[in-house]
PDB file of C-alpha atoms in Angstrom:
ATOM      1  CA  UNK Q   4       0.000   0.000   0.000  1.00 89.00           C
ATOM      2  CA  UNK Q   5       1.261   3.831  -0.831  1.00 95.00           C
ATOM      3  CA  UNK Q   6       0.084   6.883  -0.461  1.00 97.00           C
ATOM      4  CA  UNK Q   7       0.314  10.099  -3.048  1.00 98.00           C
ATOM      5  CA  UNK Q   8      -0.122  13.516  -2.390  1.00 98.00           C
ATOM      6  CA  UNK Q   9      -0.653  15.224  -5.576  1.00 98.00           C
ATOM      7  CA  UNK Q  10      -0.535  18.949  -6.302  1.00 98.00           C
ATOM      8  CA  UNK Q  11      -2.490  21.118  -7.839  1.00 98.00           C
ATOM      9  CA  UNK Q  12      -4.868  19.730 -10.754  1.00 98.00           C
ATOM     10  CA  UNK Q  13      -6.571  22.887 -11.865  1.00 98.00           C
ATOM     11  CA  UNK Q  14      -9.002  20.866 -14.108  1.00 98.00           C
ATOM     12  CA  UNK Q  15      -6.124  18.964 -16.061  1.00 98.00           C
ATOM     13  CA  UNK Q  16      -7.891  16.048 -15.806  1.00 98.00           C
ATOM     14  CA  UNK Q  17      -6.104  13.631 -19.005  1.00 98.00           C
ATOM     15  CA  UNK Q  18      -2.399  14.944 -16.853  1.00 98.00           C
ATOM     16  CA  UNK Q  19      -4.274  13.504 -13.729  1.00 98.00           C
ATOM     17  CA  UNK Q  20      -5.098  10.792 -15.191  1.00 98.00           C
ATOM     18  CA  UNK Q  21      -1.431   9.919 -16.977  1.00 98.00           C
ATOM     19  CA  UNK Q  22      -0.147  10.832 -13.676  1.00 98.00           C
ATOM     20  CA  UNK Q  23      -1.984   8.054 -11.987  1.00 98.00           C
ATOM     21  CA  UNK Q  24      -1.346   5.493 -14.541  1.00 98.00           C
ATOM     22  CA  UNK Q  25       2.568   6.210 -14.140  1.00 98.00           C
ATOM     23  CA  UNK Q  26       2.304   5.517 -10.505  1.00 98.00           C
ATOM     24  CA  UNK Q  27       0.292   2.154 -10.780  1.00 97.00           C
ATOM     25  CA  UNK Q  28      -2.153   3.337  -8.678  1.00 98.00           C
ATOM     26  CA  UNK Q  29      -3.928   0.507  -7.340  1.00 96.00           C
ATOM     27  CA  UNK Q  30      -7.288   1.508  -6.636  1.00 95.00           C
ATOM     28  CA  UNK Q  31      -7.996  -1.193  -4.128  1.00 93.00           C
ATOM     29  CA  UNK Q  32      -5.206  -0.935  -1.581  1.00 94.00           C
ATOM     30  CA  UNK Q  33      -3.584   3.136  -2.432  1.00 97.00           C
ATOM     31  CA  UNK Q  34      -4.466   6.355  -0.838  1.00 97.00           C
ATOM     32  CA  UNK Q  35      -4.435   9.308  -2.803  1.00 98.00           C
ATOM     33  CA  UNK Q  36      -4.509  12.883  -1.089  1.00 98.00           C
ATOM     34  CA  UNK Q  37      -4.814  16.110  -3.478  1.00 98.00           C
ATOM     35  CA  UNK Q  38      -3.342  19.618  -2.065  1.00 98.00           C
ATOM     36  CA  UNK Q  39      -6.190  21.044  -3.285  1.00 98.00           C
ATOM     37  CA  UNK Q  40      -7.446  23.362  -5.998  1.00 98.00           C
ATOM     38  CA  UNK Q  41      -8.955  20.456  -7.773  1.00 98.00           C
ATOM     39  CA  UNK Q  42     -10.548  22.731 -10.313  1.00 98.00           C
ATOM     40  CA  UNK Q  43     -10.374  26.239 -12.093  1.00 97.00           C
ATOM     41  CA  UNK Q  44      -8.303  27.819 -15.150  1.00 95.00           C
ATOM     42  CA  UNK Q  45      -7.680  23.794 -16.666  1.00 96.00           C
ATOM     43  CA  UNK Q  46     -10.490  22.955 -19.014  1.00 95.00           C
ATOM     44  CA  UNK Q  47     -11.758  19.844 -17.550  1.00 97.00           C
ATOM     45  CA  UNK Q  48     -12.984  20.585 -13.764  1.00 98.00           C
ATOM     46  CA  UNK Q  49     -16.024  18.347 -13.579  1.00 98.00           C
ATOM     47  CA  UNK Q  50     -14.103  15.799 -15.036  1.00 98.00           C
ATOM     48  CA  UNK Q  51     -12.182  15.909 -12.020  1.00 98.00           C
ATOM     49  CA  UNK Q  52     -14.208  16.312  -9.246  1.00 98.00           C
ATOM     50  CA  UNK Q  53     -16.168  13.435 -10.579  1.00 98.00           C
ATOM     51  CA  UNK Q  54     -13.661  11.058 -10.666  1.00 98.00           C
ATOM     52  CA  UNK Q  55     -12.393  11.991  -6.896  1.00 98.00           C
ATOM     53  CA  UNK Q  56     -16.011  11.850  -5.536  1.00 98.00           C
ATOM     54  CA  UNK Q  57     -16.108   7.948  -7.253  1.00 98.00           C
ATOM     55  CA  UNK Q  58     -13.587   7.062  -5.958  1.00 98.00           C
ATOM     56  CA  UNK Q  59     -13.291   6.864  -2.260  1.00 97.00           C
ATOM     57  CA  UNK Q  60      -9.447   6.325  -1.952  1.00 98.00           C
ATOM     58  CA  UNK Q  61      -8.872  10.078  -3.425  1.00 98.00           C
ATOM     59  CA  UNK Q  62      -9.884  13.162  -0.849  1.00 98.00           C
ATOM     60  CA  UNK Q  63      -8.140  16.532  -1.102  1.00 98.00           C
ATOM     61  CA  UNK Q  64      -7.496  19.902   1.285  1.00 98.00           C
ATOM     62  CA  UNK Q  65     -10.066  22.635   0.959  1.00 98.00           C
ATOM     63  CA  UNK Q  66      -7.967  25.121  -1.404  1.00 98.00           C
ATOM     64  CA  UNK Q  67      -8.907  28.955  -2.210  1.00 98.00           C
ATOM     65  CA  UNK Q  68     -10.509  27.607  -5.801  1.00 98.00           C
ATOM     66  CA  UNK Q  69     -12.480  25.121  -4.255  1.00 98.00           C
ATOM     67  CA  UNK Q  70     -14.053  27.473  -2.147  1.00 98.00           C
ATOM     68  CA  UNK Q  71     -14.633  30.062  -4.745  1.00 98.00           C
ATOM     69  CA  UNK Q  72     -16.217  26.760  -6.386  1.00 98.00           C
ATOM     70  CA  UNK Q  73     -18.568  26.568  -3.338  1.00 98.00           C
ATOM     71  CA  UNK Q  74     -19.426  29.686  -3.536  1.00 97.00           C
ATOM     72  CA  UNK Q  75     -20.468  30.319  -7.089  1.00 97.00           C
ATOM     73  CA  UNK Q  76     -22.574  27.143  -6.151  1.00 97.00           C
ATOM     74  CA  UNK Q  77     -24.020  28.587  -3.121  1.00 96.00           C
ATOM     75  CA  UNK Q  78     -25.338  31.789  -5.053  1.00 95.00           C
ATOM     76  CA  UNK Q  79     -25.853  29.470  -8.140  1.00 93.00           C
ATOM     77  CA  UNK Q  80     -23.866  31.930 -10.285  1.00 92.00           C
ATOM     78  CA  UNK Q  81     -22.352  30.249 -13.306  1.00 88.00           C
ATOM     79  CA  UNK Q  82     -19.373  32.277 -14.343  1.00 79.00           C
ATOM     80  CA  UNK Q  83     -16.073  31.115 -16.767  1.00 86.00           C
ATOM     81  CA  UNK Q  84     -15.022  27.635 -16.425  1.00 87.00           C
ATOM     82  CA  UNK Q  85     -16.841  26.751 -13.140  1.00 96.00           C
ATOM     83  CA  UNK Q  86     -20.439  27.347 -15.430  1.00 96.00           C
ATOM     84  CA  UNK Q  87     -20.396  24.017 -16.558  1.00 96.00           C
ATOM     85  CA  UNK Q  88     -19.860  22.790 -12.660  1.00 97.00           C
ATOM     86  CA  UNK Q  89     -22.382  24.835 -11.251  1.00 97.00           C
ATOM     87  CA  UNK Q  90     -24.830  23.967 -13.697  1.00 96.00           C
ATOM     88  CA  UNK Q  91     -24.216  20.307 -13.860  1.00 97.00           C
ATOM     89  CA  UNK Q  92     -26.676  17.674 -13.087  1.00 97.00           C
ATOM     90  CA  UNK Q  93     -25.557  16.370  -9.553  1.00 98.00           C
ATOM     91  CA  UNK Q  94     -23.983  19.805  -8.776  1.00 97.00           C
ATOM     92  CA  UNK Q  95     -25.701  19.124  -5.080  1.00 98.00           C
ATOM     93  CA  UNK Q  96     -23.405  15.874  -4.477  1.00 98.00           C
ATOM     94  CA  UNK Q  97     -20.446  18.105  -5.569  1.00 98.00           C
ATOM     95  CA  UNK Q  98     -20.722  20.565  -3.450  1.00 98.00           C
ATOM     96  CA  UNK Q  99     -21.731  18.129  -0.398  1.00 98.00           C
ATOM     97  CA  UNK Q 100     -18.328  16.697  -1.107  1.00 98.00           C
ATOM     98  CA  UNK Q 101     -16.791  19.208  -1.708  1.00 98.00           C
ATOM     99  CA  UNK Q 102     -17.889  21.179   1.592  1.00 98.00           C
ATOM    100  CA  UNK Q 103     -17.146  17.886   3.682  1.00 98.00           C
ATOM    101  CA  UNK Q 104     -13.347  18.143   2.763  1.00 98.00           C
ATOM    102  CA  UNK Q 105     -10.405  19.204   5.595  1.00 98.00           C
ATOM    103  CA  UNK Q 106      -8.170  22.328   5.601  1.00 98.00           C
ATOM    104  CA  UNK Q 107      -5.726  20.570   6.957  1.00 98.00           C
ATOM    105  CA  UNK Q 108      -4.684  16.229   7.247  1.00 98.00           C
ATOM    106  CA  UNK Q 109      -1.915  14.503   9.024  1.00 97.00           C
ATOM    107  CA  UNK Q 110      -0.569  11.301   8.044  1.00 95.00           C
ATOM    108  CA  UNK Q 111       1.529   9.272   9.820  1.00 93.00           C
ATOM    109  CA  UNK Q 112       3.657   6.905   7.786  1.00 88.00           C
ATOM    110  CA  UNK Q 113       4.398   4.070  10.326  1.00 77.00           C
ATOM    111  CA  UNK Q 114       7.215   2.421   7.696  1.00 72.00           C
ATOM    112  CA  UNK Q 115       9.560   5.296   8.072  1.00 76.00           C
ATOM    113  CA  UNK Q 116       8.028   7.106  11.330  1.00 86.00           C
ATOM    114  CA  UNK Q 117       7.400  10.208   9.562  1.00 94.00           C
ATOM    115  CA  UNK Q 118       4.603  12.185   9.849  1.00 96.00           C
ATOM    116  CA  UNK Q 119       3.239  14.497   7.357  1.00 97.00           C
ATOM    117  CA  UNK Q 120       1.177  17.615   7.921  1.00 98.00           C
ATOM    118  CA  UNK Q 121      -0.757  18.356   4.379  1.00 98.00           C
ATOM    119  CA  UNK Q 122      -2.687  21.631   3.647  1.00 98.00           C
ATOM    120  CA  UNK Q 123      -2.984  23.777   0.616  1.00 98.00           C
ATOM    121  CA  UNK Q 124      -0.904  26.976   1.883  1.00 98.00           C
ATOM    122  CA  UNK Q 125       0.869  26.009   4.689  1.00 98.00           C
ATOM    123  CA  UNK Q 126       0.887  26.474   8.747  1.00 98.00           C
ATOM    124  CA  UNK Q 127       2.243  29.506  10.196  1.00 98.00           C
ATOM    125  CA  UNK Q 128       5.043  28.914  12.537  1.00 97.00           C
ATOM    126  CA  UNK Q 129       2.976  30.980  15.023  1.00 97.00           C
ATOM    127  CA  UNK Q 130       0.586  27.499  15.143  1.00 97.00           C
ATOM    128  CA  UNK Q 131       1.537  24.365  16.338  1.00 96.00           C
ATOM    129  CA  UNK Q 132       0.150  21.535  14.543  1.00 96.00           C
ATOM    130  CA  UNK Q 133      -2.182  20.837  17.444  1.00 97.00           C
ATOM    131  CA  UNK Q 134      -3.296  24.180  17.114  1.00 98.00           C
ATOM    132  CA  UNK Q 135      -3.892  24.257  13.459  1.00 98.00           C
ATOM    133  CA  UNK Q 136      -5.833  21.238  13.401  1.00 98.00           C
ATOM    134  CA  UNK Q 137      -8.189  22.859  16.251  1.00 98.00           C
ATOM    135  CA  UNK Q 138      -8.523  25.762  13.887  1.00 98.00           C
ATOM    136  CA  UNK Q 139      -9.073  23.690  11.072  1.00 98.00           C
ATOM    137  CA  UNK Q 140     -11.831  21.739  12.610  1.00 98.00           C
ATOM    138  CA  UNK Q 141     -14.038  25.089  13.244  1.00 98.00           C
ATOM    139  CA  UNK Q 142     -13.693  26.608  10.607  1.00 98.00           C
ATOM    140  CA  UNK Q 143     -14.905  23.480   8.672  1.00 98.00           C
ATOM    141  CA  UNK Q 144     -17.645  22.953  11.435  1.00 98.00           C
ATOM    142  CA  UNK Q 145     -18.768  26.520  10.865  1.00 97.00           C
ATOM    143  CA  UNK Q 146     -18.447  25.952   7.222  1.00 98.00           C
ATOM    144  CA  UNK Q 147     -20.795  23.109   6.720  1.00 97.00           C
ATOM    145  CA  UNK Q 148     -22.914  24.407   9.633  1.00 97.00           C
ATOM    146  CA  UNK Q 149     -23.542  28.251   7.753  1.00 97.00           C
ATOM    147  CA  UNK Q 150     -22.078  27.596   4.406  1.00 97.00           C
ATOM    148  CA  UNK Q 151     -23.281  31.022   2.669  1.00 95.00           C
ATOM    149  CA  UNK Q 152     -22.338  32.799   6.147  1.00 95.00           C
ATOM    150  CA  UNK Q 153     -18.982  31.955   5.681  1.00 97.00           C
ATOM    151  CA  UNK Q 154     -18.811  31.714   2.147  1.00 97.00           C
ATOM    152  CA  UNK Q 155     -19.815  35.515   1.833  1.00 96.00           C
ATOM    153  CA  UNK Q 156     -17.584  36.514   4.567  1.00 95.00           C
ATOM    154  CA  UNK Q 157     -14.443  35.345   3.714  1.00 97.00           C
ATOM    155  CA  UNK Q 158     -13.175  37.718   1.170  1.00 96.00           C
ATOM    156  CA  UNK Q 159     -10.653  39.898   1.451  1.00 97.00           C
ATOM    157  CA  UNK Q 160      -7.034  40.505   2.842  1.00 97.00           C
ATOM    158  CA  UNK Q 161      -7.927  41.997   6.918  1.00 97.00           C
ATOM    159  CA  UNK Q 162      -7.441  41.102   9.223  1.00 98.00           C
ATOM    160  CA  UNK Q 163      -3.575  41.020   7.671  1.00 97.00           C
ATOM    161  CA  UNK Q 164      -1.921  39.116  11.487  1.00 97.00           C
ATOM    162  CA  UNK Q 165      -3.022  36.408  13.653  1.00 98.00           C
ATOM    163  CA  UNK Q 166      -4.897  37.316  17.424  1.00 97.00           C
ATOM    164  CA  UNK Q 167      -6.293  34.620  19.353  1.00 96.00           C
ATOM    165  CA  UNK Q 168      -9.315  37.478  20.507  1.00 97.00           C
ATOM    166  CA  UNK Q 169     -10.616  37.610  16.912  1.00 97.00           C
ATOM    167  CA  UNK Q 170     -14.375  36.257  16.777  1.00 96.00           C
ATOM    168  CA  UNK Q 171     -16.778  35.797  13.713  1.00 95.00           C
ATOM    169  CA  UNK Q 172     -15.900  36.719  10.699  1.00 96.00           C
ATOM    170  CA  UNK Q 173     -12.427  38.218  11.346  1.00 97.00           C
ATOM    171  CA  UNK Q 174     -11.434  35.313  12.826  1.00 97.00           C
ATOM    172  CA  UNK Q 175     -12.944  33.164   9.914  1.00 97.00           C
ATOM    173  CA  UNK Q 176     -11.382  34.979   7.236  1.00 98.00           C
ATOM    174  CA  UNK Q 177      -7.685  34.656   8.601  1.00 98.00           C
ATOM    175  CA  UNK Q 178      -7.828  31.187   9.602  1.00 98.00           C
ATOM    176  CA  UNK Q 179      -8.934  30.212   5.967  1.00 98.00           C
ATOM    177  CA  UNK Q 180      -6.332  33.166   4.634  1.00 98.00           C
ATOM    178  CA  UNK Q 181      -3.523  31.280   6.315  1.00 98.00           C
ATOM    179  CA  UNK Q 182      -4.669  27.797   5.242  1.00 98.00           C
ATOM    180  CA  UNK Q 183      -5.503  28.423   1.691  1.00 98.00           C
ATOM    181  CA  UNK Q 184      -3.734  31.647   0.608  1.00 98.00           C
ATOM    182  CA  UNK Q 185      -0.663  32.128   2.416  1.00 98.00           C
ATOM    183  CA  UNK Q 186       3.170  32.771   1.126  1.00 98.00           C
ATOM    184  CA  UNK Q 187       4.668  35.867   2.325  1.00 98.00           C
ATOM    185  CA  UNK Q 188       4.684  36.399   6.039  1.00 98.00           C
ATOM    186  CA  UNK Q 189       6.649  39.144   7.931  1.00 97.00           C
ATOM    187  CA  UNK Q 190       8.349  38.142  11.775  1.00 95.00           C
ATOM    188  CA  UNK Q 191       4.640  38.953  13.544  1.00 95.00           C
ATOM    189  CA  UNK Q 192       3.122  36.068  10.818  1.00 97.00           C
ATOM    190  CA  UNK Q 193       1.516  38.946   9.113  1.00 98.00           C
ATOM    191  CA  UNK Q 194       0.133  38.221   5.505  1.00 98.00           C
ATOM    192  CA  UNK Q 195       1.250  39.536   2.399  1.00 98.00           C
ATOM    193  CA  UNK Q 196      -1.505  38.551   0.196  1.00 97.00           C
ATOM    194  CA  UNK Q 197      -0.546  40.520  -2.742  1.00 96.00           C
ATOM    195  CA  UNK Q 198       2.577  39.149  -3.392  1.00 97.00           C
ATOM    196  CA  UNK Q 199       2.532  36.083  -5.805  1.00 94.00           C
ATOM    197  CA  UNK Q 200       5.347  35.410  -7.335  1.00 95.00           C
ATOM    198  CA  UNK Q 201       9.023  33.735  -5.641  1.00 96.00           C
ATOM    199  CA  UNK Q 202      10.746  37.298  -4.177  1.00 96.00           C
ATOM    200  CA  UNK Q 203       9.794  38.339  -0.438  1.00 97.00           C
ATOM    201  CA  UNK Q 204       8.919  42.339   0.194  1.00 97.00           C
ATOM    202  CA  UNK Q 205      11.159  43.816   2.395  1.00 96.00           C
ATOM    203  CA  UNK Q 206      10.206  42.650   5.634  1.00 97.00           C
ATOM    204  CA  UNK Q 207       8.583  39.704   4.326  1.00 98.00           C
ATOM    205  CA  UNK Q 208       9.771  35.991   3.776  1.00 98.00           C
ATOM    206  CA  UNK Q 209       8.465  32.734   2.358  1.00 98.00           C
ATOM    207  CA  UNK Q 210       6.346  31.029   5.201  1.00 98.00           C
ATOM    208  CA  UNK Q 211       7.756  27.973   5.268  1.00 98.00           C
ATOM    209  CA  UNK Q 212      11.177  29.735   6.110  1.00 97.00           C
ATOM    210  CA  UNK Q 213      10.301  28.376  10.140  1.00 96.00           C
ATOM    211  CA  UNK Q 214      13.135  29.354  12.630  1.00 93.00           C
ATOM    212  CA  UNK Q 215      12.737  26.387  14.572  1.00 93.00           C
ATOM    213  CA  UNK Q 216      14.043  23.018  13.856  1.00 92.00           C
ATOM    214  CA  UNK Q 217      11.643  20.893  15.488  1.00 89.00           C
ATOM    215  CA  UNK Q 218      10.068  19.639  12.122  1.00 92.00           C
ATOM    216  CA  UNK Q 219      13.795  17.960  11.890  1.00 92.00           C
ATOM    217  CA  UNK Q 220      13.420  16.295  15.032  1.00 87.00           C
ATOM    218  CA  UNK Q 221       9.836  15.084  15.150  1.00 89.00           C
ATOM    219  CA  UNK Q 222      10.756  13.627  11.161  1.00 92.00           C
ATOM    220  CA  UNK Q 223       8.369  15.708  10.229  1.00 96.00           C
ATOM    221  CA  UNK Q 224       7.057  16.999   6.939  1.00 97.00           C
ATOM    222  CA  UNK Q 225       4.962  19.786   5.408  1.00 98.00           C
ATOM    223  CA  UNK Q 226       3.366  19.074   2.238  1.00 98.00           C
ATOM    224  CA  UNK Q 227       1.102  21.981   0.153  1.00 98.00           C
ATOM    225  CA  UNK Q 228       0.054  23.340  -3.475  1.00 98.00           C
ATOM    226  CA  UNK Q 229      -1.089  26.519  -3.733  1.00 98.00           C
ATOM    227  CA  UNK Q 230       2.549  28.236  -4.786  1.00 98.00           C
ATOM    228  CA  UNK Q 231       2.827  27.251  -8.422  1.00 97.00           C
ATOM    229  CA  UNK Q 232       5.964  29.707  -9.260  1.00 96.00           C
ATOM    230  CA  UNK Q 233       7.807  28.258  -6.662  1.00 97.00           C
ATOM    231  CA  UNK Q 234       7.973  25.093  -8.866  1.00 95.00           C
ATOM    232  CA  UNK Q 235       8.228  23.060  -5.925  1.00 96.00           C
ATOM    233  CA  UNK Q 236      11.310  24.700  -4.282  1.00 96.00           C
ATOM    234  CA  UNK Q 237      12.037  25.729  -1.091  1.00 97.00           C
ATOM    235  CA  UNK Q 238      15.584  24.200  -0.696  1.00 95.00           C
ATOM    236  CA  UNK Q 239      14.394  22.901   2.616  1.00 97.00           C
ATOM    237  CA  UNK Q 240      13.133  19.346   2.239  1.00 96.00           C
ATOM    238  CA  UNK Q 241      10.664  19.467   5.169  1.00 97.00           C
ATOM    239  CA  UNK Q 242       8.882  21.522   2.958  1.00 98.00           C
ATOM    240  CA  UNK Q 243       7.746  20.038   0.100  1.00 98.00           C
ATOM    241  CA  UNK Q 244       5.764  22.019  -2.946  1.00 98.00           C
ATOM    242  CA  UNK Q 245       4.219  19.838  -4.942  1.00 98.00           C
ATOM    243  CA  UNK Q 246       2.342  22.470  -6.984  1.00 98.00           C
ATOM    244  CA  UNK Q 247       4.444  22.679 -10.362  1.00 98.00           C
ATOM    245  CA  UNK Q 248       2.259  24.576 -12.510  1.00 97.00           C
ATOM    246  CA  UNK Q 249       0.961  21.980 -15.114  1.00 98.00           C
ATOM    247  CA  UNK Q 250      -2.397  24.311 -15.776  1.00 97.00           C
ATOM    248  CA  UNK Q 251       0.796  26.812 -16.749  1.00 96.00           C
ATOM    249  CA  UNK Q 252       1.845  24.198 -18.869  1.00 96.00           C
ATOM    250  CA  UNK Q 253       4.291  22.924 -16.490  1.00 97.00           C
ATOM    251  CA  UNK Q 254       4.057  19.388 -14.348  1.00 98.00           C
ATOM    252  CA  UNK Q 255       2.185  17.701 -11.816  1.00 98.00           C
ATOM    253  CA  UNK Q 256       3.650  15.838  -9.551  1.00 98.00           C
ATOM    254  CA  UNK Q 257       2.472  13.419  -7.258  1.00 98.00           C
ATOM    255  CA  UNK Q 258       4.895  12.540  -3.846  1.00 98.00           C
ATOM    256  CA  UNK Q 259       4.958   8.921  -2.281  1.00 97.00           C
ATOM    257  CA  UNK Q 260       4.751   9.474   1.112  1.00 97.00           C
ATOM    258  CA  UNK Q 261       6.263   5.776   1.821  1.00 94.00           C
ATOM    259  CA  UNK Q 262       9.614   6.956   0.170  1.00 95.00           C
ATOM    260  CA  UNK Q 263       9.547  10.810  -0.682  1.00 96.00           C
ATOM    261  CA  UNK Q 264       9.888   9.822  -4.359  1.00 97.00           C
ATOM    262  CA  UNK Q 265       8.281  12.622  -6.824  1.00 98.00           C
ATOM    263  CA  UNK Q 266       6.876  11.612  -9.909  1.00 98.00           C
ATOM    264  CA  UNK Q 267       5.724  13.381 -12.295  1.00 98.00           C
ATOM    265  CA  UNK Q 268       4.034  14.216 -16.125  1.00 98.00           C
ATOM    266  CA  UNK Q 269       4.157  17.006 -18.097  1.00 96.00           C
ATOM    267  CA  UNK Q 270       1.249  19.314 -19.228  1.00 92.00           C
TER     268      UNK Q 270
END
């Protein structure tokens, strides 16, 4: 038995599927775990999300196009290449999927004793992993619970830092900020959300640029999408991007957790 991670799909579905063909995947005893952003900008998006929702060996982290997903479906607005989602036939079972998935999963990889934190963006350094799984878990209960509540409310870039004071939609908005739109921080975790391409403000670095070393010690890895110019790199190999841009005519590339082997195909 393996288990992927896979990066960013965007709607490539025929890379998708090459990509699982080159690993073997073996439907009946793999795990397959998508970084999320399952859909938007590649042509094919319902392609995709039906094939995930058959199949109940492939789940994914909530990513910022997924939501935007959930909410176009929420308003029933059909706009660009999510119409033919919105509109489709069993649109409802989509989006009850869809809404159902985590912001953030840890695997454990008994084999090798690692332990792998997955989630679209990343974790702030400010969080511990216990911490960002709380977090994770109410935002997604509060998600499911009020869907267009939090749907509606979670656009835009304040509040910019973390405080453990914020309540209703301040609070809401950062935590999913963090989780699903995250690169830049500065040293009070403070988000530069306008920033998308590989070269920190001044004042600002990547996020996964942690001070600590304790990911070293606990054999621990962090796993995301999300950062597609980064091309996977962040020359520390705790952190692993696995969003390579194939909907930019790049790769994508699926990691084996068992080994931390990356395979990939091209666009």
């Amino acid at each position: 038995m393996s288990t992927y991670v896979i990066g960013d799909i965007h709607g490539c579905f025929d890379q998708f599927i090459r990509l699982l063909e080159k690993i073997n995947y073996d439907t009946s005893n793999d795990q397959i775990i998508l970084t999320g952003d399952l859909i938007n900008r590649g042509p094919k998006s319902l392609a995709v999300l039906n094939y995930c929702i058959a199949d109940s060996n492939i789940t994914t982290v909530l990513g910022n196009h997924d939501l935007y997903l959930l909410y176009l479906m929420s308003r029933k607005e059909s706009k660009g290449e999510l119409k033919e989602v919105v509109e489709s036939e069993n649109n409802q079972k989509i989006f009850e999927w869809l809404i159902a998935r985590p912001f953030i999963l840890q695997i454990h990889v008994n084999a090798t004793k690692n332990n792998f934190i997955i989630s679209h963006a990343g974790i702030p350094e400010i969080w511990s992993v216990k911490k960002a799984q709380d977090l994770a878990q109410e935002i997604s209960k509060a998600l499911i619970s009020n869907p267009s509540k939090i749907l509606q409310s979670m656009w835009g870039n304040e509040p910019k830092s973390w405080d453990d004071t914020f309540i209703g939609n301040d609070r809401y908005r950062i935590i999913i900020n963090y989780f699903t739109r995250m690169r830049f921080l500065d040293d009070s975790a403070s988000l530069d959300l306008e920033n998308t391409s590989t070269k920190a403000s001044k004042g600002f670095k990547p996020w996964f640029n942690y001070e600590s070393n304790c990911y070293k010690k606990m054999r621990r890895y962090y796993v995301f999408g999300h950062w597609a110019s980064l091309k996977g790199r962040t020359n520390n190999p705790h952190f692993i991007g696995l969003d390579t841009g194939c909907v930019w005519e790049g790769e994508l590339t699926a990691l084996r957790l068992n080994d931390l082997k990356k395979i990939s195909v091209k666009y």
